[in-house]
Coordinates of C-alpha atoms and ligand atoms in Angstrom, one line a residue:
X29 CA 100.6 97.7 -4.1
X30 CA 99.6 96.0 -0.6
X31 CA 98.8 92.0 -1.4
X32 CA 96.1 90.1 0.8
X33 CA 94.8 86.7 0.6
X34 CA 91.0 87.9 0.2
X35 CA 89.5 90.7 -0.8
X36 CA 85.8 91.5 0.4
X37 CA 83.9 94.0 -1.4
X38 CA 81.1 95.4 0.7
X39 CA 81.1 96.2 5.0
X40 CA 77.8 95.7 5.7
X41 CA 76.6 92.4 7.5
X42 CA 76.9 89.7 4.7
X43 CA 81.1 91.8 3.8
X44 CA 81.8 92.2 7.8
X45 CA 81.0 88.4 8.9
X46 CA 82.9 87.2 6.1
X47 CA 85.7 89.4 6.3
X48 CA 86.1 87.8 10.5
X49 CA 85.4 84.4 9.0
X50 CA 88.2 84.6 6.8
X51 CA 90.5 86.9 9.3
X52 CA 91.4 83.4 11.3
X53 CA 92.4 81.8 7.7
X54 CA 94.5 84.6 5.5
X55 CA 95.1 88.6 5.3
X56 CA 91.5 90.0 4.8
X57 CA 91.0 93.7 3.6
X58 CA 87.2 94.8 3.1
X59 CA 86.4 97.3 0.7
X60 CA 83.5 100.1 2.0
X61 CA 82.3 102.6 -1.2
X62 CA 80.8 104.3 2.0
X63 CA 82.0 106.6 5.1
X64 CA 80.4 104.3 7.3
X65 CA 79.7 100.3 6.4
X66 CA 76.0 100.4 8.1
X67 CA 75.1 103.0 6.1
X68 CA 73.5 100.5 3.2
X69 CA 70.6 98.0 3.6
X70 CA 72.3 96.8 7.4
X71 CA 71.3 99.5 9.0
X72 CA 68.3 99.9 8.1
X73 CA 67.0 97.0 9.0
X74 CA 64.1 95.8 11.4
X75 CA 66.1 93.5 13.2
X76 CA 64.1 90.6 13.7
X77 CA 65.5 87.2 14.3
X78 CA 63.4 84.3 13.1
X79 CA 63.8 80.9 12.0
X80 CA 60.5 80.2 10.8
X81 CA 60.1 82.4 7.5
X82 CA 61.8 82.6 3.7
X83 CA 63.1 79.3 1.9
X84 CA 64.1 76.1 3.9
X85 CA 67.8 77.0 3.1
X86 CA 67.3 80.1 5.0
X87 CA 65.5 79.1 7.8
X88 CA 68.0 76.4 8.1
X89 CA 70.9 78.9 8.1
X90 CA 69.2 80.9 11.1
X91 CA 68.5 77.6 13.3
X92 CA 72.7 77.1 12.4
X93 CA 73.8 81.0 13.6
X94 CA 71.0 81.1 16.5
X95 CA 74.3 79.5 19.4
X96 CA 75.9 81.9 17.9
X97 CA 74.3 85.1 18.8
X98 CA 72.8 83.5 22.0
X99 CA 76.9 82.8 23.2
X100 CA 79.5 84.6 20.7
X101 CA 82.9 84.4 21.5
X102 CA 84.3 85.8 24.0
X103 CA 85.2 89.6 23.4
X104 CA 82.2 89.9 20.4
X105 CA 80.0 92.0 22.7
X106 CA 79.5 93.4 26.2
X107 CA 75.5 92.5 25.8
X108 CA 73.4 90.2 24.5
X109 CA 73.1 90.5 20.7
X110 CA 69.4 88.7 21.2
X111 CA 66.2 89.3 23.5
X112 CA 63.0 87.8 23.9
X113 CA 60.4 89.2 21.9
X114 CA 58.1 86.1 19.9
X115 CA 56.0 86.2 16.5
X116 CA 52.8 86.5 16.1
X117 CA 51.8 85.4 12.0
X118 CA 48.2 86.8 12.1
X119 CA 45.8 85.8 9.1
X120 CA 42.2 87.0 8.2
X121 CA 39.6 84.2 7.2
X122 CA 40.7 84.4 3.8
X123 CA 44.4 83.7 4.7
X124 CA 43.2 80.0 6.9
X125 CA 45.4 78.5 4.2
X126 CA 48.6 80.2 4.6
X127 CA 48.1 80.1 8.6
X128 CA 48.3 76.4 8.1
X129 CA 50.8 76.0 5.7
X130 CA 53.5 77.9 7.7
X131 CA 52.2 76.0 11.0
X132 CA 52.7 72.7 9.5
X133 CA 56.1 73.8 7.9
X134 CA 57.4 76.2 11.4
X135 CA 56.3 73.0 13.8
X136 CA 58.7 71.0 12.1
X137 CA 61.9 72.5 13.3
X138 CA 60.6 74.7 16.2
X139 CA 59.1 73.1 18.9
X140 CA 57.0 75.8 20.7
X141 CA 55.0 77.2 17.3
X142 CA 51.5 77.1 17.8
X143 CA 48.2 77.8 16.5
X144 CA 46.6 80.6 18.8
X145 CA 42.8 81.3 18.2
X146 CA 41.6 84.7 18.0
X147 CA 41.1 84.9 21.6
X148 CA 44.5 83.5 22.5
X149 CA 45.6 86.2 19.8
X150 CA 44.1 89.6 22.0
X151 CA 45.2 88.4 25.1
X152 CA 49.1 88.9 23.8
X153 CA 48.2 92.0 21.5
X154 CA 44.9 93.6 23.1
X155 CA 44.4 96.3 20.4
X156 CA 44.3 94.1 17.6
X157 CA 40.2 93.6 16.9
X158 CA 39.0 90.4 16.9
X159 CA 36.7 90.1 14.3
X160 CA 39.4 90.8 12.2
X161 CA 41.3 87.7 12.5
X162 CA 40.7 83.8 12.1
X163 CA 43.8 83.2 14.4
X164 CA 47.5 83.2 13.9
X165 CA 50.8 81.1 14.4
X166 CA 52.7 82.1 17.6
X167 CA 56.8 81.9 17.1
X168 CA 58.1 82.2 20.7
X169 CA 61.4 81.9 19.9
X170 CA 61.8 84.9 17.3
X171 CA 63.6 87.7 19.1
X172 CA 65.0 91.1 18.7
X173 CA 69.0 91.4 17.5
X174 CA 71.1 94.1 18.4
X175 CA 72.4 94.8 14.4
X176 CA 74.8 97.5 15.2
X177 CA 76.7 95.5 18.4
X178 CA 76.5 92.1 15.9
X179 CA 77.7 94.2 13.3
X180 CA 80.6 95.8 14.6
X181 CA 81.2 92.6 16.5
X182 CA 81.8 91.1 13.6
X183 CA 84.2 93.4 12.1
X184 CA 86.1 94.7 15.6
X185 CA 86.6 90.7 15.9
X186 CA 88.2 91.0 11.8
X187 CA 90.4 93.5 12.7
X188 CA 91.7 91.6 16.3
X189 CA 92.2 88.8 13.9
X190 CA 94.8 91.2 11.6
X191 CA 92.1 91.8 8.5
X192 CA 91.0 95.4 7.6
X193 CA 88.2 97.5 6.5
X194 CA 89.1 100.7 4.5
X195 CA 86.1 103.1 3.8
X196 CA 85.3 105.7 1.1
X197 CA 86.7 102.9 -1.0
X198 CA 84.5 102.3 -3.6
X199 CA 85.3 100.0 -5.8
X200 CA 85.9 101.0 -9.7
X201 CA 87.5 98.0 -11.6
X202 CA 88.6 94.3 -11.3
X203 CA 91.9 93.2 -13.2
X204 CA 93.1 89.6 -13.3
X205 CA 96.6 89.6 -13.6
X206 CA 98.2 85.7 -13.1
X207 CA 97.1 84.4 -10.3
X208 CA 95.4 87.8 -8.9
X209 CA 93.1 90.2 -8.5
X210 CA 94.2 94.1 -8.9
X211 CA 91.1 95.7 -7.3
X212 CA 91.0 99.8 -8.4
X213 CA 89.8 102.1 -5.5
X214 CA 88.8 105.5 -4.7
X215 CA 91.5 104.6 -2.1
X216 CA 93.9 103.0 -4.2
X217 CA 95.1 99.5 -5.6
X218 CA 95.0 96.4 -3.6
X219 CA 96.0 92.5 -4.7
X220 CA 94.8 89.2 -3.8
X221 CA 93.9 85.7 -5.6
X222 CA 90.4 86.1 -4.6
X223 CA 87.8 88.1 -4.4
X224 CA 84.5 87.5 -2.2
X225 CA 81.8 89.8 -3.7
X226 CA 79.8 91.1 -0.8
X227 CA 77.7 94.2 -2.3
X228 CA 74.7 94.0 -1.5
X229 CA 72.2 95.5 -4.0
X230 CA 75.4 95.8 -6.3
X231 CA 76.9 92.0 -6.3
X232 CA 75.8 92.2 -9.9
X233 CA 77.2 95.5 -10.8
X234 CA 80.6 94.3 -9.2
X235 CA 80.4 90.7 -11.1
X236 CA 80.6 92.6 -14.2
X237 CA 83.7 94.2 -13.8
X238 CA 85.5 90.5 -12.6
X239 CA 83.1 89.6 -16.1
X240 CA 81.4 87.2 -14.2
X241 CA 77.8 86.9 -16.3
X242 CA 74.8 88.1 -13.6
X243 CA 72.9 86.1 -11.2
X244 CA 69.6 88.0 -12.0
X245 CA 69.9 89.8 -8.5
X246 CA 67.1 92.1 -8.1
X247 CA 66.6 95.0 -5.3
X248 CA 63.1 95.5 -3.6
X249 CA 62.7 98.3 -1.9
X250 CA 61.5 97.6 1.5
X251 CA 59.7 100.9 3.6
X252 CA 59.7 100.9 7.7
X253 CA 58.9 104.0 10.3
X254 CA 58.4 104.2 13.7
X255 CA 55.1 105.7 15.2
X256 CA 53.7 106.3 19.0
X257 CA 51.6 103.8 20.9
X258 CA 48.3 104.5 21.9
X259 CA 48.7 106.6 25.4
X260 CA 49.4 104.0 27.9
X261 CA 49.7 100.5 26.3
X262 CA 52.2 98.9 27.5
X263 CA 54.0 97.1 24.5
X264 CA 56.9 96.3 25.6
X265 CA 56.9 92.7 26.0
X266 CA 54.6 92.5 23.0
X267 CA 55.0 90.5 20.2
X268 CA 55.9 91.0 16.3
X269 CA 52.4 91.6 14.4
X270 CA 53.0 90.2 11.0
X271 CA 50.3 89.4 8.2
X272 CA 50.7 85.8 6.9
X273 CA 50.0 87.3 3.8
X274 CA 53.1 89.8 4.0
X275 CA 51.1 92.8 4.1
X276 CA 52.2 94.8 6.4
X277 CA 53.9 94.5 10.1
X278 CA 54.8 96.2 13.3
X279 CA 56.7 95.1 16.5
X280 CA 57.7 97.1 19.2
X281 CA 60.9 98.7 19.1
X282 CA 62.6 101.5 21.8
X283 CA 59.0 102.1 23.7
X284 CA 57.2 102.6 20.3
X285 CA 56.1 100.7 16.9
X286 CA 58.2 100.0 14.1
X287 CA 55.7 99.2 10.7
X288 CA 56.3 98.5 7.2
X289 CA 54.0 98.2 4.4
X290 CA 55.8 94.6 3.5
X291 CA 57.0 96.4 0.2
X292 CA 59.3 95.0 -2.4
X293 CA 59.5 97.2 -5.4
X294 CA 61.7 96.2 -8.0
X295 CA 64.4 99.0 -8.2
X296 CA 68.3 99.5 -9.7
X297 CA 70.4 99.4 -6.9
X298 CA 70.2 102.6 -5.5
X299 CA 70.3 104.7 -1.6
X300 CA 66.7 103.9 -1.5
X301 CA 64.7 106.2 0.2
X302 CA 60.7 106.0 1.6
X303 CA 57.9 106.8 -0.7
X304 CA 54.7 108.4 1.3
X305 CA 52.7 106.1 -0.5
X306 CA 53.6 102.8 1.0
X307 CA 54.0 104.4 4.6
X308 CA 49.8 105.7 4.0
X309 CA 49.5 102.1 2.9
X310 CA 50.8 100.2 5.7
X311 CA 49.4 102.5 8.2
X312 CA 45.8 101.4 6.3
X313 CA 46.5 98.1 6.6
X314 CA 47.8 98.5 10.4
X315 CA 44.4 100.2 11.1
X316 CA 42.5 97.4 9.4
X317 CA 43.7 94.9 12.0
X318 CA 44.1 97.2 15.3
X319 CA 43.0 99.3 17.3
X320 CA 46.2 101.5 16.9
X321 CA 45.3 105.2 15.6
X322 CA 48.7 106.6 13.7
X323 CA 48.7 109.7 14.2
X324 CA 52.4 111.3 13.6
X325 CA 55.3 109.2 11.5
X326 CA 58.5 109.9 13.9
X327 CA 60.3 108.6 11.2
X328 CA 60.8 106.9 7.7
X329 CA 63.4 105.1 5.8
X330 CA 63.6 102.7 3.4
X331 CA 66.8 99.9 2.4
X332 CA 67.1 97.5 -0.4
X333 CA 66.1 93.7 0.0
X334 CA 68.0 91.9 -3.0
X335 CA 66.6 88.2 -4.3
X336 CA 67.3 86.1 -7.1
X337 CA 65.1 84.3 -9.1
X338 CA 64.5 81.4 -6.3
X339 CA 64.8 83.6 -3.2
X340 CA 67.9 81.4 -2.0
X341 CA 71.0 83.2 -1.3
X342 CA 74.0 83.3 -3.6
X343 CA 77.1 81.8 -2.2
X344 CA 80.3 80.1 -4.0
X345 CA 83.1 80.5 -6.6
X346 CA 81.8 81.8 -9.9
X347 CA 82.2 79.0 -11.8
X348 CA 83.6 80.5 -15.2
X349 CA 85.8 83.2 -13.2
X350 CA 89.1 82.2 -11.1
X351 CA 89.1 83.5 -7.5
X352 CA 86.1 85.5 -7.8
X353 CA 83.8 84.6 -4.7
X354 CA 79.9 85.6 -5.0
X355 CA 77.9 86.1 -1.2
X356 CA 74.8 88.1 -2.5
X357 CA 71.1 87.4 -2.8
X358 CA 70.2 87.7 1.4
X359 CA 67.2 89.7 1.3
X360 CA 65.5 89.9 3.9
X361 CA 67.4 87.4 5.8
X362 CA 70.9 88.6 5.6
X363 CA 71.1 89.6 9.6
X364 CA 69.9 86.5 11.2
X365 CA 72.0 84.2 9.0
X366 CA 75.3 86.6 8.8
X367 CA 76.6 84.2 11.5
X368 CA 76.1 81.2 9.4
X369 CA 77.0 83.0 6.1
X370 CA 79.6 84.2 6.6
X371 CA 81.0 80.1 8.3
X372 CA 79.9 78.7 5.2
X373 CA 82.0 81.5 3.3
X374 CA 85.0 80.6 4.6
X375 CA 84.3 77.2 4.5
X376 CA 83.9 77.5 0.4
X377 CA 86.4 80.1 0.1
X378 CA 88.7 77.5 1.6
X379 CA 87.3 74.3 -0.6
X380 CA 86.5 72.5 2.4
X381 CA 82.5 72.3 1.5
X382 CA 80.1 73.1 3.8
X383 CA 79.9 73.2 7.3
X384 CA 79.3 69.8 9.0
X385 CA 76.2 71.3 11.7
X386 CA 75.1 73.9 8.9
X387 CA 75.1 70.7 6.5
X388 CA 73.0 68.3 8.6
X389 CA 70.7 71.7 9.0
X390 CA 70.0 70.8 5.6
X391 CA 72.4 73.5 3.8
X392 CA 73.9 72.1 0.4
X393 CA 76.4 73.4 -1.8
X394 CA 74.4 73.2 -5.1
X395 CA 71.6 74.5 -3.2
X396 CA 73.6 78.2 -2.8
X397 CA 75.9 77.9 -6.1
X398 CA 75.9 80.7 -8.1
X399 CA 76.2 78.0 -10.9
X400 CA 72.7 77.6 -10.9
X401 CA 72.6 81.3 -12.8
X402 CA 75.6 82.1 -14.1
X403 CA 76.3 77.9 -16.3
X404 CA 72.5 78.8 -17.5
Ligands
FAD3 C1 63.2 97.2 6.0 C2 64.1 96.5 6.2 C3 63.9 95.4 7.2 C4 64.4 94.1 7.5 N1 65.0 93.3 8.4 C5 65.6 92.4 8.6 C6 65.6 91.7 9.8 O1 64.1 91.8 10.4 N2 66.5 90.5 9.9 C7 67.2 90.6 9.0 O2 68.2 89.9 9.0 N3 67.5 91.1 8.0 C8 65.9 92.0 8.1 N4 66.6 92.9 6.5 C9 67.7 92.2 6.2 C10 69.1 92.6 5.7 O3 69.2 94.3 6.1 C11 69.9 92.9 4.5 O4 69.5 91.3 4.0 C12 71.3 92.6 4.9 O5 71.9 93.6 6.0 C13 72.1 92.8 3.5 O6 73.5 93.4 4.0 P1 74.2 93.4 2.7 O7 76.6 93.5 3.5 O8 74.3 92.1 1.8 O9 74.0 94.4 2.3 P2 74.6 96.1 2.9 O10 74.3 96.1 4.2 O11 74.0 96.4 1.9 O12 75.6 96.5 2.4 C14 76.6 95.7 1.3 C15 78.1 97.2 1.1 O13 78.2 97.1 0.0 C16 78.9 98.4 -0.9 N5 79.6 98.4 -1.6 C17 78.5 98.4 -2.7 N6 78.9 98.6 -4.0 C18 80.6 98.9 -4.0 C19 81.9 99.2 -4.3 N7 81.6 98.9 -5.7 N8 82.8 99.4 -3.5 C20 82.8 99.4 -2.0 N9 81.9 99.1 -1.1 C21 80.6 98.2 -2.5 C22 77.9 99.4 0.1 O14 78.1 100.8 0.1 C23 77.1 98.6 1.4 O15 77.4 99.4 2.0 C24 65.8 93.6 6.4 C25 66.0 94.8 5.3 C26 65.4 96.0 5.4 C27 65.3 97.1 4.3

């Protein structure tokens, strides 16, 4: 049986970034059930890098990822991973307080964040309706990510460090024998003292195979779709437009618009499919806010964003199951935080604590620890 130092379950962005960082310290095997490692949530995102949304630990992890994205290691990618976009968090009169709260929180760390009045908003996105708006918060540092390049940069980098990705390798069982886990998979059996659970929406399913208590992970479906901008509208440089109450968003995407109702429907882990009602809801909300006739949907999809109760990620050894490491609960932020999450995983798996730069940003072991659920 082939033996490794670390077996990582799941080849999405979480498993790939963890595998990349762990491969600098030992022999790594990443197991992926599907033929393509980006088949589930990683391949279905809106590709936005934002440092001003989510719980404060997510914001800290995103800030900690920025320098990696802007200046990745040599050979990681052959073109920039981030491109300028900007984000407008728009609000109606009944959402004024939410805008103020966001401005207060976001401007603490990102200097360029500022409040705009409806006229200024419409100068940036002329198709928005001035009378719909009370104003917006502009985050000029929000950017588009090249998710495919980031994901494959981690996988290629891991391979260059001697790590392996095996696809069509569904994990079916885990047994602890002495110092090692035996992973029974569709592609054979493998052994390692440490298993990293990066199975996305299936993290509690994989946890159960190890005999771990559940962390209460809830996969939530989010729908997205592509539609045409009005003829003649030059949208390439427009910022992403997000409703401050998370009721919808739209953003330019390769000459078209990507839209979403920002839905969060709880589901069992599965190959999530879009629901026409959610698409219609988004179209209705977008058309209330903007003069964008949505005549035709080019493409639609859905993916699962997985959360635990406090909305923060779960990173660390299970306190009750030896050698079992959780990397779960990335919610809607798993791509933008991936360089930080990979480094955090490697450092905690090696029992070296939180990397100092992430600790300076405010990341603590306690806030991400699985013990907050599994010792309840
Ligand atoms: C519509 C939408 C928009 C989003 N927008 C953004 C955004 O703008 N910015 C951002 O940062 N994030 C965004 N996200 C969130 C982001 O996509 C996720 O946080 C991230 O992809 C999660 O990565 P993951 O590796 O944990 O999960 P996944 O990509 O789902 O990977 C988990 C993998 O584990 C594998 N697996 C499961 N069980 C087993 C098993 N038993 N054996 C072997 N393999 C197994 C699965 O096949 C899967 O490939 C968005 C998500 C959605 C759906």
